[in-house]
CSV table of C-alpha atoms in Angstrom, one decimal:
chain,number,residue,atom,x,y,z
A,14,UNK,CA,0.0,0.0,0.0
A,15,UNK,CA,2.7,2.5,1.5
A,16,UNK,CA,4.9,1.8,-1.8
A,17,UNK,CA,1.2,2.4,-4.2
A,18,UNK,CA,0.8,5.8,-2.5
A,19,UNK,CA,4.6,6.7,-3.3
A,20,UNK,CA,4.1,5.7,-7.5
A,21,UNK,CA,1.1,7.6,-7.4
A,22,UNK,CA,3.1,11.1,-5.4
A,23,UNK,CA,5.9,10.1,-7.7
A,24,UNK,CA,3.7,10.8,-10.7
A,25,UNK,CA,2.0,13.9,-9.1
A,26,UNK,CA,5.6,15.4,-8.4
A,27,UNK,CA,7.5,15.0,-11.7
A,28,UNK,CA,4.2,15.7,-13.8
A,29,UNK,CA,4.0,18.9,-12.2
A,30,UNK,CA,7.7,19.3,-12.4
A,31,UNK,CA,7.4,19.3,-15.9
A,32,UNK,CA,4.9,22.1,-16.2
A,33,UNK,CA,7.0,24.6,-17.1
A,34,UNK,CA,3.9,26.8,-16.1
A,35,UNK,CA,4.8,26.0,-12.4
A,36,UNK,CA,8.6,26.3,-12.4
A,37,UNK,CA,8.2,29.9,-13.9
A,38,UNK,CA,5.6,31.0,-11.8
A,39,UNK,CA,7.7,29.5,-8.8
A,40,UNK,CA,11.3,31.8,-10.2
A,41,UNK,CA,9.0,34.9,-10.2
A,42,UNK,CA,7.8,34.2,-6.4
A,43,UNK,CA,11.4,33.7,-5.4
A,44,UNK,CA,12.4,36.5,-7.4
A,45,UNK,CA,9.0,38.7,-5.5
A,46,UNK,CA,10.0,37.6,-1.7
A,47,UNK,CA,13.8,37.8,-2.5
A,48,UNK,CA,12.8,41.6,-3.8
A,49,UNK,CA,10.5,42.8,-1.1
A,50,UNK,CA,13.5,42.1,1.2
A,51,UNK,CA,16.1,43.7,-0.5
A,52,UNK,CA,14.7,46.8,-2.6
A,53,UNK,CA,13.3,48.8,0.9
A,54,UNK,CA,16.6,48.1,2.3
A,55,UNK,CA,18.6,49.6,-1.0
A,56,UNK,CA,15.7,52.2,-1.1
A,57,UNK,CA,16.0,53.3,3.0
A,58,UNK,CA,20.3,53.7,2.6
A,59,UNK,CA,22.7,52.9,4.3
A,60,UNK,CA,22.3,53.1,7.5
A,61,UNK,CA,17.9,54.0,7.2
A,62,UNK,CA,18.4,57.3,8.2
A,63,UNK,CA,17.1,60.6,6.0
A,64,UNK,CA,20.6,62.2,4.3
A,65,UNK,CA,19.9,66.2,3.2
A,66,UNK,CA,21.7,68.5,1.3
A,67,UNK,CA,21.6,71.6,2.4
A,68,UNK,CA,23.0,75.1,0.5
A,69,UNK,CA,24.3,77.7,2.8
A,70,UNK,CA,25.3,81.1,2.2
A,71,UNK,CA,26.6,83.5,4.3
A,72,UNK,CA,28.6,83.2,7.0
A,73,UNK,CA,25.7,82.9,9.8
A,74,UNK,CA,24.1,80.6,7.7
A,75,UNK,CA,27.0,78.4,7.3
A,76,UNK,CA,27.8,78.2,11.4
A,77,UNK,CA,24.6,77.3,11.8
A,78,UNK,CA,24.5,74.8,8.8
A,79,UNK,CA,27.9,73.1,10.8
A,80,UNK,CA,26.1,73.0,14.3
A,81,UNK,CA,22.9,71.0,12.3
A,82,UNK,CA,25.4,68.8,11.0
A,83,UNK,CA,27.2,68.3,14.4
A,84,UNK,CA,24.0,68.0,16.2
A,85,UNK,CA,22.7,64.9,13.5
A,86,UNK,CA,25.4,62.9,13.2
A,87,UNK,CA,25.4,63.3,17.5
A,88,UNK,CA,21.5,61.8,17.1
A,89,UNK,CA,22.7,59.4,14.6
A,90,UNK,CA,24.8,57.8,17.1
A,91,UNK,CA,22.6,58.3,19.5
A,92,UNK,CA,20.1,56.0,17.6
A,93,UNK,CA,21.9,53.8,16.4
A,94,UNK,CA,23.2,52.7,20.3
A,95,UNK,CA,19.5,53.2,21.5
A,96,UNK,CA,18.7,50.3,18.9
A,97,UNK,CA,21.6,48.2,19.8
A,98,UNK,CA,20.4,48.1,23.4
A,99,UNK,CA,16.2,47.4,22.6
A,100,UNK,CA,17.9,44.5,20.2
A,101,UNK,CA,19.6,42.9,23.5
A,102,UNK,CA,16.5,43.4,25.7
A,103,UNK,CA,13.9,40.9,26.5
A,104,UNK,CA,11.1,40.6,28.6
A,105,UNK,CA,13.0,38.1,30.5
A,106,UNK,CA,15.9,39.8,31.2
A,107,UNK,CA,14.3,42.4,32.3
A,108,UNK,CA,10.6,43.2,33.2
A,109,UNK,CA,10.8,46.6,33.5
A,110,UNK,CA,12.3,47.8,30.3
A,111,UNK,CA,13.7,51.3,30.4
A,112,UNK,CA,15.0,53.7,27.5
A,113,UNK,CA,16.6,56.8,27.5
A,114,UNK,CA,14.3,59.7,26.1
A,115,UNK,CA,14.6,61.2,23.0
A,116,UNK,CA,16.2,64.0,22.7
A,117,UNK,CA,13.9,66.0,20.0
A,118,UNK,CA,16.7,66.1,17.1
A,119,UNK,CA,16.2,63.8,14.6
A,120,UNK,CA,19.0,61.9,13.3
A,121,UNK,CA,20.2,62.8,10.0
A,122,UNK,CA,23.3,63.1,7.5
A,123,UNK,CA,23.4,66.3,6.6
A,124,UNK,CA,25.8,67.5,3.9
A,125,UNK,CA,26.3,71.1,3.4
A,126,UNK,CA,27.0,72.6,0.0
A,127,UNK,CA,28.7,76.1,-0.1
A,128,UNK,CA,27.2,78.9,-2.3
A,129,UNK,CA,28.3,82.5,-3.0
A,130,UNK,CA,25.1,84.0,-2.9
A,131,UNK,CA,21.4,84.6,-1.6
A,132,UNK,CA,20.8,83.6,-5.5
A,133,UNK,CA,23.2,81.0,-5.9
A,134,UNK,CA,21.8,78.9,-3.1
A,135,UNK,CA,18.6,79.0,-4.7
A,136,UNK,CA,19.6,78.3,-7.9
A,137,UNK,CA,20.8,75.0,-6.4
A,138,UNK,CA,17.2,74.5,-4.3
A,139,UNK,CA,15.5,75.1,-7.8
A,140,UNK,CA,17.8,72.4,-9.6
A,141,UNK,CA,17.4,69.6,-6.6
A,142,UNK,CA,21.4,69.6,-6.2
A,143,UNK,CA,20.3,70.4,-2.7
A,144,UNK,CA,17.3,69.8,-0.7
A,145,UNK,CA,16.6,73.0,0.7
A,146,UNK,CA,19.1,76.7,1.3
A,147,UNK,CA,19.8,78.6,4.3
A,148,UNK,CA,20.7,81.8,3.2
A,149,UNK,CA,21.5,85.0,5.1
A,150,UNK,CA,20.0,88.1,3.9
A,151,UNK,CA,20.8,91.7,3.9
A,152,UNK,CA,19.6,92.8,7.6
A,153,UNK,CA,21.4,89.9,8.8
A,154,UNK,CA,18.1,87.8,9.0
A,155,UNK,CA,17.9,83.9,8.0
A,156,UNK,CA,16.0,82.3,6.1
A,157,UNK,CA,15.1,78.6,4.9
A,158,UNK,CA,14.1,78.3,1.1
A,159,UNK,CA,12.7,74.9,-0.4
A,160,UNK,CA,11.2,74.1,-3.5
A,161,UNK,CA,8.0,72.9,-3.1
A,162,UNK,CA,8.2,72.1,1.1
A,163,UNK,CA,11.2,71.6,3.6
A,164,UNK,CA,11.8,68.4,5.0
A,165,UNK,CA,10.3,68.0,9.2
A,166,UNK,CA,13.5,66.5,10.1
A,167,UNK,CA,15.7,69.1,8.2
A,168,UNK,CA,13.6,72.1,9.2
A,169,UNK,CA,14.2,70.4,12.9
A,170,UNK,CA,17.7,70.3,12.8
A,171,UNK,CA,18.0,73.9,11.5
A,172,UNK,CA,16.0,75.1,14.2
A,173,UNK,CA,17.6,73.6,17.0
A,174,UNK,CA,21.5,74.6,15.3
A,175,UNK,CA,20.2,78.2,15.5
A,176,UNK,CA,18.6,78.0,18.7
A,177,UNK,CA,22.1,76.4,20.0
A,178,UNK,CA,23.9,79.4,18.4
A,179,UNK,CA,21.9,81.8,19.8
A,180,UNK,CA,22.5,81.0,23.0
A,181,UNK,CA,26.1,80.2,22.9
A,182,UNK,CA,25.6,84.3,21.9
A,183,UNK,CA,23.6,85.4,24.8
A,184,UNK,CA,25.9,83.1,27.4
A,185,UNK,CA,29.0,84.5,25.9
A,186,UNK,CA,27.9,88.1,26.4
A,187,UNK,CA,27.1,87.2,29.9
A,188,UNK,CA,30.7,86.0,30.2
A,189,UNK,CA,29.4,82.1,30.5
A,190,UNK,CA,31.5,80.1,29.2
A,191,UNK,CA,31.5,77.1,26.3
A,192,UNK,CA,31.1,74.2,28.7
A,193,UNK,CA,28.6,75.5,30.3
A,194,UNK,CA,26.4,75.6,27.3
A,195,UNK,CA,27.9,72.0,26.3
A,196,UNK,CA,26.8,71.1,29.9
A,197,UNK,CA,23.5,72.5,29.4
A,198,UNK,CA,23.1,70.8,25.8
A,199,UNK,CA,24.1,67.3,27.1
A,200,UNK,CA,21.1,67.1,29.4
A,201,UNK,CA,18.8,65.0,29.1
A,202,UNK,CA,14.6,64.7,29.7
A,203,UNK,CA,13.6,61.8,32.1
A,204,UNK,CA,13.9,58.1,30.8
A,205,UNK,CA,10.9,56.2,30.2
A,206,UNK,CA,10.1,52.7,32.4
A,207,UNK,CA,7.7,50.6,30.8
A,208,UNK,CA,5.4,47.7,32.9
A,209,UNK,CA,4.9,45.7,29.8
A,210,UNK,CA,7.2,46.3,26.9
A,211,UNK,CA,6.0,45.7,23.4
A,212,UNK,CA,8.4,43.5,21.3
A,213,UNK,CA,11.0,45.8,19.5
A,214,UNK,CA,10.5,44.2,16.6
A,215,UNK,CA,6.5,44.2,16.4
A,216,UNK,CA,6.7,46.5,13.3
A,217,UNK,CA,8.5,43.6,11.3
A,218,UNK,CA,6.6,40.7,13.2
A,219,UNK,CA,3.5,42.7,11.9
A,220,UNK,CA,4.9,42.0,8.3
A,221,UNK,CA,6.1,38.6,8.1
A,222,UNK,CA,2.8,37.6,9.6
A,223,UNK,CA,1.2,39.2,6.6
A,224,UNK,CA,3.4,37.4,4.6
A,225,UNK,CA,2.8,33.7,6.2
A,226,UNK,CA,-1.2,34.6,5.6
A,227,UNK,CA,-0.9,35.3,2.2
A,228,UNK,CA,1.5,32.5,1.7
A,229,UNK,CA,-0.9,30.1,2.7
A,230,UNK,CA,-4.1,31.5,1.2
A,231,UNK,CA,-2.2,31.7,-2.4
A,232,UNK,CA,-0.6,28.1,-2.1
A,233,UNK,CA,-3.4,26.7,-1.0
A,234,UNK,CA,-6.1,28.2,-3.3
A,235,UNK,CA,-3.4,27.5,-6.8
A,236,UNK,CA,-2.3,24.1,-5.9
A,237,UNK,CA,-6.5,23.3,-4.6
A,238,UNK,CA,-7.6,24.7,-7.9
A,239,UNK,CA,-4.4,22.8,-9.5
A,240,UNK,CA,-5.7,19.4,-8.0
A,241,UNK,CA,-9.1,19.9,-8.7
A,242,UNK,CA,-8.4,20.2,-12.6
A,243,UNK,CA,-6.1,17.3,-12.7
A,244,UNK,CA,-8.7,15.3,-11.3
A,245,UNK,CA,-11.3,16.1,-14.0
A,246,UNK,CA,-8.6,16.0,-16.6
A,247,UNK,CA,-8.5,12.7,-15.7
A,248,UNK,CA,-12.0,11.9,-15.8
A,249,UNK,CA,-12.3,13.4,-19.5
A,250,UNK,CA,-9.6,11.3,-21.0
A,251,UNK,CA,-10.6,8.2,-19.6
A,252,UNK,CA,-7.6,7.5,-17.8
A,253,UNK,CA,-8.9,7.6,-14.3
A,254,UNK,CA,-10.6,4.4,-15.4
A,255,UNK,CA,-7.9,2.4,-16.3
A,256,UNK,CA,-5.8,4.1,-13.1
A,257,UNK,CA,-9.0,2.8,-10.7
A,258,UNK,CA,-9.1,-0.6,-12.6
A,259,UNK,CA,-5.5,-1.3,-11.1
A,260,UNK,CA,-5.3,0.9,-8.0
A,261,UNK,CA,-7.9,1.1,-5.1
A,262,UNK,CA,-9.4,4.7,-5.5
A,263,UNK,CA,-8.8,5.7,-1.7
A,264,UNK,CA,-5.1,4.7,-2.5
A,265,UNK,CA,-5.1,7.1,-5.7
A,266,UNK,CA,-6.5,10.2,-3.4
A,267,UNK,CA,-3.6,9.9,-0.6
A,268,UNK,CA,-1.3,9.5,-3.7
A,269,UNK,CA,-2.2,12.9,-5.1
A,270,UNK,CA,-2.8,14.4,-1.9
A,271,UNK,CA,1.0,13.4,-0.7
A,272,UNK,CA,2.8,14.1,-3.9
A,273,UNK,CA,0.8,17.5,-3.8
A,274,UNK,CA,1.4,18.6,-0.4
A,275,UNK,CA,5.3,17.7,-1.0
A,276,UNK,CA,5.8,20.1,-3.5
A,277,UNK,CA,3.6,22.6,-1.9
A,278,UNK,CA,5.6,22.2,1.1
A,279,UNK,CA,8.8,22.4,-0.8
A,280,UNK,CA,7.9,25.5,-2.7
A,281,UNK,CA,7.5,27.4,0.6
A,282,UNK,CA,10.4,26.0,2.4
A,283,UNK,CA,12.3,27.1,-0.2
A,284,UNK,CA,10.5,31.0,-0.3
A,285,UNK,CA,11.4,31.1,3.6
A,286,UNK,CA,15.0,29.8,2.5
A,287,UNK,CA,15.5,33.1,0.0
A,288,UNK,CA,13.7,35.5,2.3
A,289,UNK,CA,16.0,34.3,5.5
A,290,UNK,CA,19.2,34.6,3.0
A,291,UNK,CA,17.8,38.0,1.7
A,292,UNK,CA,16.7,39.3,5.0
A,293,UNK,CA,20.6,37.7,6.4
A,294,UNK,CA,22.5,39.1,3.3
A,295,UNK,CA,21.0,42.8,3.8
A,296,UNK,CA,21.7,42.8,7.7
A,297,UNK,CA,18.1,42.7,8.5
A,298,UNK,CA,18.8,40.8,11.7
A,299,UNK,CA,15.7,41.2,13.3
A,300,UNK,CA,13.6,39.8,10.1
A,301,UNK,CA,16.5,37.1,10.2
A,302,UNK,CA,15.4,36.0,13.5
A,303,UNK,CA,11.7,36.2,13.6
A,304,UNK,CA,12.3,33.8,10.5
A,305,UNK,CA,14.1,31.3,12.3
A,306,UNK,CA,12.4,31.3,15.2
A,307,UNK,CA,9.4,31.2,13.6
A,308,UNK,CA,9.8,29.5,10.3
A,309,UNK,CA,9.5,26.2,11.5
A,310,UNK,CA,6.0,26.9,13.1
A,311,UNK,CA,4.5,27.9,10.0
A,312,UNK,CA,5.9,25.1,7.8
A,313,UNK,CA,3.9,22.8,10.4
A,314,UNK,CA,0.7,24.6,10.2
A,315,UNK,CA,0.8,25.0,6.7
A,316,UNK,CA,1.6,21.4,5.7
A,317,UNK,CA,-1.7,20.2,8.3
A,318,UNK,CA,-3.9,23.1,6.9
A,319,UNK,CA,-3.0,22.1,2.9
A,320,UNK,CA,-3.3,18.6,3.7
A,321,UNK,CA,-6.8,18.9,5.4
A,322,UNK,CA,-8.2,21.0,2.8
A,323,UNK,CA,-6.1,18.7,-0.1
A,324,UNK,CA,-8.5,16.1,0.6
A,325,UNK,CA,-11.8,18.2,-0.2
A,326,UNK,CA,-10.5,20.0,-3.8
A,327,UNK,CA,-9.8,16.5,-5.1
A,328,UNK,CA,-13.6,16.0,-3.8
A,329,UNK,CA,-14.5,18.5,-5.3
A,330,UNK,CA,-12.9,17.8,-8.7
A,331,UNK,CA,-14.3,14.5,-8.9
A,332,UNK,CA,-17.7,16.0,-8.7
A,333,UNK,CA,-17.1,17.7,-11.9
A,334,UNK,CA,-17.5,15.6,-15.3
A,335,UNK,CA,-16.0,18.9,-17.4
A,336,UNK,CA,-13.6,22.5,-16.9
A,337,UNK,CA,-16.6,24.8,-16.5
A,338,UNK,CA,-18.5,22.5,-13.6
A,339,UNK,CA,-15.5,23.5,-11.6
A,340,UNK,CA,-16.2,26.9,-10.7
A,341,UNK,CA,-19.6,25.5,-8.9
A,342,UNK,CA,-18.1,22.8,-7.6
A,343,UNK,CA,-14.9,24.7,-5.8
A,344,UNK,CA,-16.9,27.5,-4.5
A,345,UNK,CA,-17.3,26.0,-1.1
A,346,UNK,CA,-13.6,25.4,-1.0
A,347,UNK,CA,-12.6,29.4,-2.2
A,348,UNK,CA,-15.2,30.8,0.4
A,349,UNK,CA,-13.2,28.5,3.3
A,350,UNK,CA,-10.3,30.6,2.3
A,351,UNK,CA,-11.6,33.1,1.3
A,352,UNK,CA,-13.0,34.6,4.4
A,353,UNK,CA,-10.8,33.6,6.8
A,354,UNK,CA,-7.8,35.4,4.5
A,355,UNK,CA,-9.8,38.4,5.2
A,356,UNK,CA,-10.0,37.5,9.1
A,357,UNK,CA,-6.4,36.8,9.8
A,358,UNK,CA,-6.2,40.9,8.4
A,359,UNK,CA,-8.9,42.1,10.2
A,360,UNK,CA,-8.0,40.5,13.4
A,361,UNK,CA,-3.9,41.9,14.3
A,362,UNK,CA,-4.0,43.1,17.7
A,363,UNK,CA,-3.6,40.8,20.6
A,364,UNK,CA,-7.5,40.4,21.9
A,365,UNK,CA,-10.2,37.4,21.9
A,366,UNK,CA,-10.6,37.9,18.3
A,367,UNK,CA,-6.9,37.2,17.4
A,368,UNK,CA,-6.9,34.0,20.1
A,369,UNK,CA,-10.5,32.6,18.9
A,370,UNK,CA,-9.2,32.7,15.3
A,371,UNK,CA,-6.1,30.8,15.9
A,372,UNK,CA,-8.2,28.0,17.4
A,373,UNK,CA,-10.3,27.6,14.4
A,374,UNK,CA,-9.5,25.2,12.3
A,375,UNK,CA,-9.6,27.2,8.4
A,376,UNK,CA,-8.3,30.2,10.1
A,377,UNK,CA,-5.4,28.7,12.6
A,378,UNK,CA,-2.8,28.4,10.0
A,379,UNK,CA,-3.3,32.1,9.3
A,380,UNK,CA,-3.6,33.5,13.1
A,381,UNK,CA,-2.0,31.5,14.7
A,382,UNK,CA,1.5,31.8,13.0
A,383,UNK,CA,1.1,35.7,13.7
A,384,UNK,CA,0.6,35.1,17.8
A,385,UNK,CA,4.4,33.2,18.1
A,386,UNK,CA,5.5,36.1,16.1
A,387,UNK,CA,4.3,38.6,18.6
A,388,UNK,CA,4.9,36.5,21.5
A,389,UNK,CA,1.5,36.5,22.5
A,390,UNK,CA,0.7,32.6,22.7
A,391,UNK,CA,2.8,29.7,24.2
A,392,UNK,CA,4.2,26.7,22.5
A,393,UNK,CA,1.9,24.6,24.2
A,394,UNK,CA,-0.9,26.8,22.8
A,395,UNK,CA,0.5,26.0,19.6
A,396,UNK,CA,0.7,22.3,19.9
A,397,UNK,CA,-2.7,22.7,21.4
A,398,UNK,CA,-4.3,24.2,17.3
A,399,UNK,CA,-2.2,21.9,15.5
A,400,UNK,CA,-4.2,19.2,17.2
A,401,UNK,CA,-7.5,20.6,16.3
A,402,UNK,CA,-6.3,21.0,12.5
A,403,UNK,CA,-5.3,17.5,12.4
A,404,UNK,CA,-8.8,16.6,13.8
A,405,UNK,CA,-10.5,18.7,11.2
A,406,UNK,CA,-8.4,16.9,9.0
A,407,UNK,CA,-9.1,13.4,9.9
A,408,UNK,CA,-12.3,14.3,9.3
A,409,UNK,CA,-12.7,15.8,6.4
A,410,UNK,CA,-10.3,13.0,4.9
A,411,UNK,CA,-12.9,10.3,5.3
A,412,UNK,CA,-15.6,12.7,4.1
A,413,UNK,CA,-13.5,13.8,1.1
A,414,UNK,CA,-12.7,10.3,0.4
A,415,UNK,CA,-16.1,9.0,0.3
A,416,UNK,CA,-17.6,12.0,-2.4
A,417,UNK,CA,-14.2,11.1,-4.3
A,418,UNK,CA,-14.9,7.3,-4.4
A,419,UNK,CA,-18.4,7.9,-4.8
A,420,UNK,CA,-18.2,10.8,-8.5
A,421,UNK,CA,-15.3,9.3,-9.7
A,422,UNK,CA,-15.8,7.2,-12.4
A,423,UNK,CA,-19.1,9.7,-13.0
A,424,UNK,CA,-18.1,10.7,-16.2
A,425,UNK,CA,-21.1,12.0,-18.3
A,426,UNK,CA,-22.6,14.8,-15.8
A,427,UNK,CA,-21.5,17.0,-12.8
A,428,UNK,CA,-22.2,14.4,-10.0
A,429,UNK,CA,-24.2,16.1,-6.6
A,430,UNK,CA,-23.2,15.9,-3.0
A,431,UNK,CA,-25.9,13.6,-2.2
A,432,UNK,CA,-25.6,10.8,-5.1
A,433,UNK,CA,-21.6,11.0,-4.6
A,434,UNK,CA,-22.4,9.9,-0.9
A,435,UNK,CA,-25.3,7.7,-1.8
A,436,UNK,CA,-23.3,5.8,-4.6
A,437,UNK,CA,-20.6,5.4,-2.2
A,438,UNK,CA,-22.8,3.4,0.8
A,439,UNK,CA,-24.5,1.7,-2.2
A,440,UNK,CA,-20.7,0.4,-3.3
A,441,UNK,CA,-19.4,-0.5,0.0
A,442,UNK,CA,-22.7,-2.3,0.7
């Protein structure tokens, strides 16, 4: 029997193989996932933070230019060792997470770009060689000049250079001297202490649990629809007959459904394989990790959630005697994913919604996968809605199996529920 079922996946596998309609669609997914990893990160820089160019003429202008320069590449730094420390915090290290509050100057690479003139600095403003001019004019007065708008976060940084300057002025004339003012400029607002931390990384948990729902719902829908057709291709040429004259039929569904959930299961392990290589390759650590971490999760719940609807689009293909029945008969099956596609997005936040959905059988592969990546269920929890899929599955297997034995060999017309389930108690009477 076991070696029957493995002829039959054989087949399955290498036929589809073959299709050179399924190895090109399965490049330009590889090609999509390995993109939408590594574009925003050539797209964000560097180092992800805003670079300006700013034109400065005069000689107030260009002081104050060099102190907005000082002051973001001090925030840059800043930042970047703020993010270093939420990277190596966890909730169970320590319960109370505290950070350092922000100071108010955004972090920014600012370049300046010296012009000899009011006129000159706009002329480079007008041309984009520079994002925006500081320029001083004749009563000694500054002012910012932008095309079409000044960027926040470069207006910020002007603002707080001049603001800096000006009172190095006034504490100078009042015979204070420089370190005071660096003293003053170093200090810092009170640190924040939170009681319950989000993760650090729930903006990118938020994303890849996007991705593992549409993963599934896609996968499973093409290779259901893909199963479905093969099964009534079968039935029109005739060659199901001669396949059911030598093979028991219940041996010919597992044979499909294994050699189908193989490479369905392969085609995603190998998207999570480019994505985890992209995300590694960029030095997107924290995408790295919630991959690895959470990879393995989603592989299981996708292979039980494909396998327990497998079982129904062959059903439902053997209801159909031609091409254009299918669309009636797969219905039920699109809905099931359907709707629950539309769930796993409407449900996000950590709530009874989120937890009731990862419970349900047709929506757990899609919710749950998205609680272990916010950390808001337990492994046991986990074990716990894999079980419940497997039962749905069990189920629906010996269901399945009985409309698929029962429409089979129903050639001539679109078979209905109730004669494929009749025909099959008349048979095994």
């Amino acid at each position: 029997m076991i070696e029957t079922i493995r002829l039959i996946a054989a087949r399955e596998i290498t036929t589809k193989l073959r299709d050179k309609a399924f190895l090109i669609s399965t490049a330009v997914m590889l090609l999509i996932v390995a993109g939408s990893v590594v574009v925003p990160m050539l797209l964000s820089g560097d180092d992800g933070h805003p670079k300006f160019r700013l034109a400065v003429a005069g000689s107030s202008a260009t002081t104050i230019g060099e102190t907005a320069k000082t002051v973001g590449a001090a925030a840059i730094t800043s930042a970047d060792e703020q993010e270093k420390a939420d990277d190596k915090a966890s909730e169970d290290d320590l319960p109370l997470v505290t950070r350092a509050a922000e100071t108010g100057v955004p972090p920014a690479d600012l370049t300046l770009v010296n012009a000899d003139s009011a006129d000159a600095a706009t002329a480079l403003v007008r041309s984009e060689d520079a994002d925006a001019a500081l320029v001083e004019n004749a009563d000694g007065t500054l002012e910012v000049i932008g095309r079409d708008e000044v960027d926040s976060d470069l207006s910020t940084l002007i603002t707080v250079a001049a603001q800096a300057d000006e009172t190095r002025a006034v504490l100078a004339e009042a015979g204070v001297g420089d370190d005071v003012l660096t003293q003053l400029q170093s200090t810092r607002p009170p640190g924040e202490r939170l009681l319950e931390p989000g993760s650090p990384n729930e903006g990118v948990a938020t994303v890849l649990s996007f991705a593992f729902a549409a993963l599934f719902y896609f996968t499973a829908i093409v290779f259901g629809l893909t199963i479905a057709q093969s099964v009534v291709e079968e039935k029109q040429s005739r060659v199901i007959e001669i396949l059911v004259a030598a093979t028991p039929v219940r041996l010919l569904l597992a044979g499909k459904i294994v050699g189908n959930a193989v490479l369905a299961l392969g085609q995603v392990a190998l998207l999570l394989a480019i994505g985890l290589a992209a995300a590694s390759a960029t030095g997107q650590g924290a995408a790295a990790s919630l991959l690895l971490s959470s990879g393995g999760w989603f592989l299981l719940f996708f292979a039980l959630g494909f396998v327990m609807l497998s079982c129904a689009w062959a059903a439902a293909g053997a209801l159909a005697a031609r091409q254009e029945d299918l669309q009636s008969t797969t219905m039920p099956l699109q809905m099931a994913l359907i709707i629950p596609f539309f769930l796993a997005f409407s449900f996000t936040d950590p709530g009874t919604g989120l937890k009731v959905l990862s419970y349900v059988p047709f929506t757990s592969p899609m919710s749950m996968p998205r609680r272990l990546l916010i950390e808001d269920a337990s492994w046991w929890e986990a074990l716990i809605s894999l079980g419940i899929i497997a039962a749905t599955g069990a189920l629906l297997i010996v269901l399945a199996a009985r409309l698929y034995e029962g429409s089979l060999l129903r050639t001539s017309t679109k078979t209905s529920i109730a004669a494929a389930w009749k025909r099959e108690k008349q048979t095994s009477a």
